XYZ file of C-alpha atoms in Angstrom:
533
model
C -20.346 -24.335 22.868
C -18.999 -26.218 19.794
C -16.647 -23.750 18.804
C -14.587 -21.398 21.046
C -14.157 -18.959 17.960
C -16.222 -17.876 15.043
C -14.539 -16.012 12.159
C -16.388 -14.244 9.241
C -14.543 -14.187 6.064
C -11.640 -16.445 5.080
C -9.382 -13.598 3.673
C -5.823 -12.577 4.663
C -7.233 -11.391 8.405
C -9.495 -14.258 9.029
C -6.911 -16.672 7.840
C -4.255 -15.550 9.959
C -6.532 -15.260 12.733
C -7.810 -19.048 12.458
C -4.638 -20.457 12.056
C -2.974 -18.841 15.016
C -5.758 -19.537 17.121
C -5.683 -23.257 16.365
C -2.253 -23.299 17.153
C -3.169 -22.457 20.576
C -5.407 -25.005 20.597
C -8.848 -23.157 20.365
C -11.752 -24.715 18.336
C -12.154 -22.496 15.662
C -15.083 -22.033 12.778
C -14.872 -19.901 9.517
C -17.928 -18.884 7.436
C -16.963 -17.726 4.163
C -19.709 -16.700 1.506
C -17.630 -17.223 -1.262
C -16.223 -20.423 -2.497
C -12.231 -21.723 -3.127
C -10.133 -20.042 -6.101
C -10.890 -21.897 -8.991
C -7.321 -22.279 -10.802
C -8.280 -24.313 -13.712
C -9.617 -21.103 -14.864
C -5.969 -19.475 -14.414
C -5.266 -20.209 -18.130
C -2.327 -17.907 -18.332
C -1.022 -20.007 -21.261
C -3.803 -19.497 -23.315
C -4.265 -16.375 -25.980
C -7.476 -15.504 -24.830
C -6.509 -15.218 -21.148
C -6.411 -11.251 -21.357
C -10.235 -11.531 -22.031
C -11.205 -14.433 -19.892
C -9.262 -12.883 -16.906
C -11.759 -9.995 -16.727
C -14.814 -12.508 -16.388
C -13.183 -15.231 -14.313
C -10.789 -12.943 -12.063
C -12.535 -9.638 -12.128
C -12.173 -7.023 -9.320
C -15.835 -5.492 -9.382
C -18.541 -7.830 -7.695
C -21.102 -5.625 -9.363
C -19.861 -7.187 -13.096
C -18.465 -10.505 -11.231
C -21.531 -11.601 -9.737
C -20.383 -14.509 -8.330
C -22.804 -16.602 -5.838
C -20.329 -14.978 -2.875
C -20.835 -11.667 -3.905
C -23.493 -9.178 -2.858
C -24.613 -5.545 -4.499
C -23.012 -2.649 -3.840
C -24.153 0.687 -4.901
C -21.807 3.120 -6.192
C -23.872 5.532 -7.734
C -22.943 8.265 -5.264
C -19.354 7.607 -5.623
C -16.170 8.513 -7.181
C -14.639 5.350 -6.849
C -15.982 1.975 -7.454
C -15.532 -0.712 -4.343
C -13.555 -3.753 -5.355
C -12.960 -6.957 -3.560
C -12.887 -11.101 -3.988
C -15.561 -12.724 -2.211
C -14.178 -16.113 -1.060
C -11.216 -18.105 0.261
C -7.987 -15.886 0.513
C -9.942 -12.825 0.029
C -8.438 -9.918 -1.912
C -5.123 -11.445 -1.706
C -6.252 -13.695 -4.575
C -6.238 -11.049 -7.052
C -4.001 -8.179 -5.536
C -1.186 -6.941 -7.366
C 1.059 -8.542 -4.481
C 2.716 -5.544 -3.790
C 3.538 -5.983 0.012
C 4.126 -2.244 1.682
C 4.623 -1.840 5.310
C 3.250 1.422 6.844
C 5.711 4.552 7.588
C 6.370 4.989 11.496
C 4.787 8.787 10.483
C 1.219 6.798 9.422
C 0.704 5.918 13.118
C 1.081 9.413 14.099
C -0.754 11.748 11.558
C -2.861 13.862 14.208
C 0.856 14.341 16.086
C 2.631 15.370 13.023
C 0.329 16.836 11.038
C -2.421 17.936 13.210
C -5.325 16.403 11.256
C -6.925 12.946 11.545
C -5.904 10.658 13.996
C -3.220 9.077 15.586
C -3.165 5.298 15.844
C -2.995 3.599 19.388
C -0.295 1.896 18.775
C 3.248 2.869 16.996
C 5.366 1.401 14.283
C 7.678 -0.165 16.434
C 4.428 -2.003 18.247
C 3.990 -3.596 15.256
C 6.909 -3.966 13.603
C 7.343 -7.575 14.936
C 4.211 -8.832 13.303
C 5.424 -7.382 10.247
C 8.656 -9.795 10.328
C 6.226 -12.522 11.076
C 3.866 -12.048 8.381
C 6.611 -11.602 6.069
C 7.836 -14.945 6.951
C 4.428 -16.522 6.604
C 3.441 -14.827 3.179
C 7.068 -15.450 1.603
C 7.666 -11.931 0.845
C 10.656 -10.889 -1.399
C 12.728 -7.782 -1.091
C 15.432 -6.033 0.467
C 16.350 -5.241 4.045
C 17.193 -1.728 5.426
C 15.306 0.491 2.891
C 16.296 3.890 3.407
C 12.953 5.247 4.080
C 12.460 2.813 7.127
C 13.874 2.291 10.456
C 16.574 -0.695 10.192
C 15.583 -3.564 10.899
C 15.153 -7.359 9.709
C 13.601 -7.757 6.234
C 11.371 -10.063 3.860
C 12.690 -13.636 3.895
C 13.404 -13.907 0.174
C 15.431 -11.993 -2.379
C 13.672 -9.127 -4.082
C 12.348 -9.750 -7.578
C 14.595 -8.523 -11.023
C 14.741 -4.990 -11.129
C 14.557 -5.559 -15.289
C 15.360 -3.209 -17.673
C 12.853 -0.832 -16.735
C 13.733 -0.916 -13.310
C 17.691 -0.250 -13.679
C 16.937 2.646 -15.935
C 14.530 4.562 -13.498
C 16.367 3.918 -10.223
C 19.750 5.389 -11.966
C 17.410 8.380 -12.883
C 16.408 8.634 -9.174
C 20.223 8.681 -8.360
C 21.077 11.212 -10.599
C 18.135 12.982 -9.419
C 18.611 12.424 -5.911
C 15.338 10.836 -5.246
C 14.668 7.828 -3.067
C 14.072 4.308 -4.411
C 14.437 0.644 -3.334
C 14.016 -2.609 -4.465
C 9.886 -3.369 -4.025
C 8.794 -5.737 -1.696
C 6.361 -8.161 -2.992
C 4.435 -11.074 -2.117
C 5.708 -13.144 -4.685
C 8.078 -16.176 -4.154
C 11.743 -15.646 -5.956
C 12.278 -19.083 -5.307
C 10.509 -22.276 -3.712
C 9.639 -21.234 -0.412
C 7.145 -23.128 1.720
C 4.180 -24.198 -0.350
C 4.901 -21.616 -2.715
C 7.048 -22.202 -6.071
C 9.082 -20.117 -7.787
C 7.931 -17.101 -9.895
C 7.912 -18.003 -13.479
C 7.680 -14.086 -14.506
C 4.576 -14.507 -16.938
C 3.397 -10.950 -15.761
C -0.165 -11.979 -14.904
C 0.057 -11.516 -11.027
C -2.671 -9.000 -10.997
C -5.307 -11.495 -12.171
C -4.393 -14.925 -11.679
C -1.131 -16.696 -10.559
C -1.227 -20.355 -12.409
C 2.170 -21.607 -10.657
C 1.221 -20.904 -6.844
C 3.881 -18.187 -6.547
C 1.930 -15.262 -5.449
C 1.590 -15.379 -1.707
C -2.069 -15.594 -0.996
C -4.018 -16.807 2.003
C -5.756 -19.902 0.341
C -2.083 -20.938 0.075
C -0.314 -19.809 2.823
C -2.430 -19.955 5.339
C -5.565 -22.241 4.797
C -3.616 -25.930 4.536
C -2.252 -25.625 7.553
C -5.205 -24.156 9.361
C -7.378 -27.099 8.152
C -4.613 -29.350 9.401
C -4.966 -27.698 12.829
C -8.963 -28.498 13.088
C -9.923 -25.406 11.757
C -13.423 -25.687 10.265
C -14.175 -23.680 7.145
C -17.585 -23.568 5.773
C -17.837 -21.906 2.533
C -20.889 -20.703 0.350
C -22.119 -19.635 4.163
C -23.541 -16.041 3.653
C -24.121 -14.530 7.429
C -27.291 -12.633 7.477
C -27.120 -11.094 10.834
C -25.336 -11.673 14.394
C -26.962 -13.295 17.521
C -27.144 -10.819 20.072
C -28.118 -12.421 23.351
C -30.138 -11.079 26.492
C -27.050 -10.225 28.258
C -25.515 -8.046 25.286
C -22.767 -10.302 24.321
C -22.841 -11.751 20.812
C -23.737 -15.584 20.473
C -22.575 -16.275 16.935
C -24.320 -15.653 13.661
C -26.968 -16.572 11.286
C -26.432 -17.559 7.969
C -27.759 -19.240 4.773
C -25.897 -22.060 3.734
C -25.218 -23.236 -0.228
C -28.998 -25.021 -0.355
C -30.533 -21.988 0.615
C -31.288 -23.023 4.046
C -30.843 -20.859 7.058
C -28.546 -22.092 10.123
C -27.240 -20.719 13.278
C -23.444 -21.117 14.077
C -22.704 -20.451 17.970
C -19.528 -19.392 19.715
C -18.281 -17.950 22.980
C -16.048 -15.051 20.796
C -16.981 -13.826 17.286
C -14.439 -12.267 15.290
C -15.301 -10.184 12.017
C -12.841 -10.194 8.844
C -15.212 -9.025 6.107
C -13.349 -5.918 5.184
C -14.064 -2.457 4.802
C -17.597 -2.957 3.223
C -18.568 -6.081 4.588
C -17.559 -5.678 8.104
C -20.000 -2.436 8.507
C -22.636 -3.787 6.276
C -23.070 -6.820 8.659
C -22.911 -4.819 11.980
C -25.798 -2.395 10.526
C -27.604 -5.255 9.500
C -27.551 -6.831 13.287
C -29.047 -6.021 16.701
C -32.294 -4.493 17.475
C -31.218 -0.840 16.886
C -32.223 0.832 13.887
C -28.166 2.235 14.074
C -27.114 -1.320 14.084
C -24.557 -3.215 16.486
C -21.975 -2.313 18.429
C -22.669 1.683 17.162
C -23.369 3.606 20.288
C -20.498 6.191 18.848
C -22.220 6.472 15.290
C -19.231 5.854 13.722
C -20.223 2.232 12.020
C -19.618 2.520 8.348
C -18.325 6.334 8.479
C -14.532 7.084 7.421
C -15.032 4.991 4.230
C -11.052 5.369 2.976
C -10.325 3.693 -0.541
C -6.909 5.384 -1.596
C -7.356 7.597 -4.939
C -5.008 5.923 -7.513
C -2.824 7.577 -10.164
C -0.746 6.524 -12.934
C 1.647 7.641 -15.043
C 3.425 5.868 -18.171
C 6.654 6.244 -19.707
C 7.481 5.353 -23.374
C 10.806 4.501 -24.035
C 13.168 3.746 -27.594
C 14.812 1.082 -25.206
C 12.997 -2.639 -25.557
C 12.320 -3.579 -21.843
C 10.491 -6.932 -22.880
C 8.247 -5.438 -20.157
C 5.413 -8.116 -20.970
C 7.613 -10.459 -18.893
C 8.523 -10.376 -15.386
C 6.234 -9.962 -12.090
C 3.362 -7.795 -11.674
C 4.312 -6.669 -8.876
C 6.482 -4.017 -8.450
C 10.356 -3.376 -9.630
C 11.190 -0.702 -7.481
C 9.307 1.822 -5.168
C 9.687 5.490 -4.007
C 8.715 7.261 -1.143
C 10.470 10.539 -2.060
C 7.470 12.389 -1.637
C 5.595 10.661 1.149
C 5.995 12.781 4.414
C 3.569 16.391 4.394
C 5.524 19.243 3.022
C 2.748 22.213 3.450
C 4.745 24.317 0.922
C 2.799 21.930 -1.888
C -0.620 22.970 -0.988
C -1.798 19.635 0.691
C -0.991 17.024 3.477
C 0.379 13.666 3.486
C 1.801 11.952 0.495
C 1.826 8.705 -1.507
C 3.902 5.843 -2.428
C 4.918 5.093 -6.079
C 5.448 1.723 -7.353
C 7.159 0.750 -10.986
C 4.986 -1.806 -12.740
C 4.735 -3.158 -16.185
C 2.149 -2.315 -18.725
C 1.521 -5.676 -20.008
C 0.751 -7.483 -23.266
C -0.655 -6.600 -26.303
C -4.132 -6.462 -25.040
C -2.998 -3.860 -22.836
C -1.490 -1.635 -25.301
C -4.808 -0.882 -27.019
C -6.888 0.151 -23.877
C -8.293 3.139 -22.749
C -6.294 2.951 -19.313
C -3.991 3.727 -18.867
C -3.236 5.374 -22.337
C -6.435 7.802 -22.461
C -9.319 8.058 -25.049
C -7.090 10.933 -26.785
C -4.259 8.180 -27.594
C -6.650 5.973 -29.185
C -4.355 3.917 -31.915
C -7.020 2.479 -33.482
C -7.010 2.477 -37.199
C -4.150 3.545 -39.818
C -0.866 2.575 -38.014
C -2.224 0.593 -35.699
C 0.562 -1.875 -35.788
C 3.345 0.353 -35.456
C 1.738 2.046 -32.562
C 1.168 -1.258 -30.858
C 4.957 -2.034 -31.567
C 6.094 1.555 -29.879
C 4.427 0.574 -26.883
C 4.603 -3.075 -26.520
C 7.643 -3.945 -24.090
C 8.713 -0.277 -24.564
C 6.648 1.112 -21.656
C 6.562 0.854 -17.591
C 4.526 2.745 -15.414
C 4.459 4.520 -11.780
C 1.174 3.700 -9.777
C 0.435 5.786 -7.336
C -1.145 5.133 -3.967
C -2.391 8.222 -2.530
C -3.294 8.786 1.329
C -6.713 9.317 1.441
C -7.706 11.386 4.968
C -10.753 10.096 6.855
C -14.260 12.155 6.558
C -17.435 11.182 7.947
C -19.326 11.985 4.904
C -17.566 9.214 3.141
C -19.341 5.919 4.295
C -21.149 2.717 3.775
C -24.900 2.344 4.581
C -27.164 -0.185 4.055
C -28.803 -0.662 0.436
C -32.312 -2.179 1.271
C -33.343 -2.101 -2.371
C -30.738 -4.216 -4.093
C -30.058 -7.822 -2.489
C -28.059 -10.269 -2.554
C -28.724 -13.865 -3.804
C -29.980 -14.909 -0.823
C -32.198 -11.739 0.008
C -30.140 -9.954 2.353
C -29.731 -6.215 1.942
C -26.345 -5.060 -0.304
C -24.362 -2.138 0.594
C -24.248 1.309 -0.405
C -21.460 3.679 -0.627
C -21.202 7.341 -0.657
C -17.607 8.649 -1.413
C -16.558 11.813 -2.567
C -12.542 12.828 -3.607
C -11.607 15.803 -1.236
C -9.695 18.552 -2.463
C -6.476 17.360 -0.619
C -6.819 14.301 -2.376
C -6.853 15.844 -5.827
C -4.150 18.614 -5.187
C -2.249 15.659 -3.792
C -2.677 13.410 -6.867
C -1.815 15.826 -9.361
C 1.420 16.505 -7.598
C 2.382 13.392 -7.711
C 1.810 12.634 -11.259
C 3.748 15.871 -12.089
C 6.474 14.284 -10.093
C 6.229 10.991 -11.676
C 6.355 12.594 -15.172
C 9.843 14.095 -14.430
C 10.741 10.547 -13.263
C 10.416 8.983 -16.370
C 11.412 12.048 -18.644
C 15.166 11.907 -16.557
C 15.062 8.584 -17.377
C 14.983 8.874 -20.917
C 11.215 8.222 -21.641
C 10.407 10.011 -25.047
C 6.894 10.004 -24.399
C 4.943 9.930 -21.059
C 0.970 9.797 -20.824
C -0.692 10.992 -17.375
C -3.553 8.146 -17.428
C -7.096 9.512 -16.851
C -9.108 9.003 -13.631
C -10.631 5.817 -13.502
C -13.527 4.570 -11.148
C -12.469 1.463 -10.772
C -9.634 1.670 -8.221
C -11.106 1.021 -4.961
C -9.025 -2.114 -4.194
C -8.178 -0.755 -0.840
C -11.464 -0.667 1.526
C -10.225 0.972 5.074
C -11.813 2.891 8.042
C -15.118 2.192 8.495
C -15.505 0.719 11.857
C -12.716 2.958 13.319
C -10.188 2.017 15.890
C -9.788 4.214 19.235
C -9.326 4.668 22.859
C -12.546 6.552 23.184
C -15.857 4.815 22.809
C -17.590 7.700 22.031
C -15.528 8.326 18.661
C -14.460 4.964 17.925
C -16.132 1.604 17.377
C -13.148 -0.750 18.703
C -10.272 -0.474 21.266
C -6.551 -1.397 20.401
C -7.119 -4.745 20.647
C -9.791 -4.626 17.938
C -12.743 -5.350 20.452
C -15.877 -3.620 19.897
C -16.414 -0.810 22.763
C -20.053 -1.709 23.060
C -19.731 -5.914 22.835
C -16.796 -7.220 24.654
C -17.045 -10.651 22.577
C -16.866 -9.121 19.473
C -13.906 -8.078 17.360
C -13.061 -6.827 13.973
C -9.669 -7.793 12.744
C -10.085 -6.433 9.081
C -9.020 -2.906 7.457
C -12.323 -1.511 8.892
C -10.212 -0.412 12.117
C -7.599 1.804 10.597
C -7.559 5.299 11.655
C -5.674 6.545 8.978
C -5.301 5.130 5.590
C -1.458 5.822 4.963
C -0.500 6.287 1.396
C 0.305 2.262 1.074
C -0.767 -0.984 -0.312
C -2.519 -2.161 2.595
C -2.253 -5.961 2.794
C 0.897 -5.928 4.859
C -0.669 -3.809 7.704
C -3.956 -5.668 7.678
C -1.893 -8.857 8.070
C 0.330 -7.809 10.723
C -2.516 -6.126 12.655
C -4.652 -9.151 12.475
C -1.449 -11.441 13.872
C -1.291 -8.910 16.540
C -4.962 -8.526 17.499
C -4.862 -12.587 17.309
C -2.002 -12.958 20.031
C -4.026 -10.445 22.049
C -6.655 -12.491 22.412
C -4.829 -15.362 23.196
C -2.967 -13.751 25.982
C -6.315 -12.269 27.704
C -8.095 -15.466 26.876
C -8.737 -16.420 30.948
C -10.319 -12.918 31.225
C -12.348 -12.871 28.152
C -15.758 -12.438 28.325
C -17.816 -15.343 26.537
C -21.070 -16.545 25.181
C -21.733 -19.505 27.468
């Protein structure tokens, strides 16, 4: 074999795995269906950037239709699946909100009698959180009172700003939790990252190299170590050998030619839609590969999202600064059954953006439209004077929420697309409504003269989790606690697909920590590892 390990996907989990294995001398090949980010399109200094950002840095692959994208039928889903198919993966366009899971997130079955426990604890993962926070240049403040004490991020937190200070004071008065929020935003020069220029465009593209994205934090070093990265390489199926092991993948290169990549071990890092799509397209069984449990594609979780905006008399100059989050609150994160639902949500206090954002239906709502007479005064009233809580709600796993193959809609290379079937549960609806009401109380306590609960929108499926569930029982799970498929001993899944439950946090921190832990376990057990010779 020319390569020891083949990795499918060059996002954060693929990048972390490739770099770590290469450090130990593994010969690593990575296939990525997309391309490198083109930062020449990060024209944040131009007045038309709010318009071009949606075209060049959009989250929805069905709208973007870049060469590395594939169609996702979401006609039977309450939420649209969002992603970035390219080197760096979802980190290229994430909001850089970097949240560890809480200890309770690993023990949902034990604490609340629902869903499943993870086959590991917070304490097991904590050392890996520390390491990936160093690698991604995370800013924040240690010893958040909601978490066990321990080492925190390597960089100081982003400025709270006027909005953060005002809402933090309100939470002090209410006796509610808040803490300077952790972000993947460099607050000073760090490694290959540059200090944040606070122009408020983190959510699309960072033109200054301040956002901790895998294409900047991991790929340069991985390539120096000898990792071979092939972009515009779309994997069509995994190669299954007569002995049941996976021998690599068949893929279509940038010129449209079918190629084969052979390796002793294969790792999937293609996100919660791409990974089950590939497994369902592989093997001789109509149920796909590694699917004796029948769980491949099932238990899709996407985090219902709520937004509550406060408008203040004070000018926060909120079009500047990181985006990001100033502070976060975990006051209502844990289960209180008297509320009529289980589990909870994390709040992150964010800016509301520039003039263009003041005129959009989200987050302001169609009933608050400002076009027409009084338009300029209305824009002035919002611009700089508003801030908002973004609410990440825990999404419980349900088998009816799933990813299946769409054989009608195909990508540019003729490979069948994906279809998602997803409905919000009653628990999720009650949870979001409760948190929106409490967030409204928070902003009113901070002195807001007006509070707007944003309408529910479908385009919030940034977090794609749970579709190749991790567990100890091969009858009910796809991979074990090392990310190894129960059915195929040399096939691994290292992305967010393996999460047994979704937590109520932005997931990249845990996806990254888990990928590093999986990579270390693969290194430790390399001598016992079955490989395709």
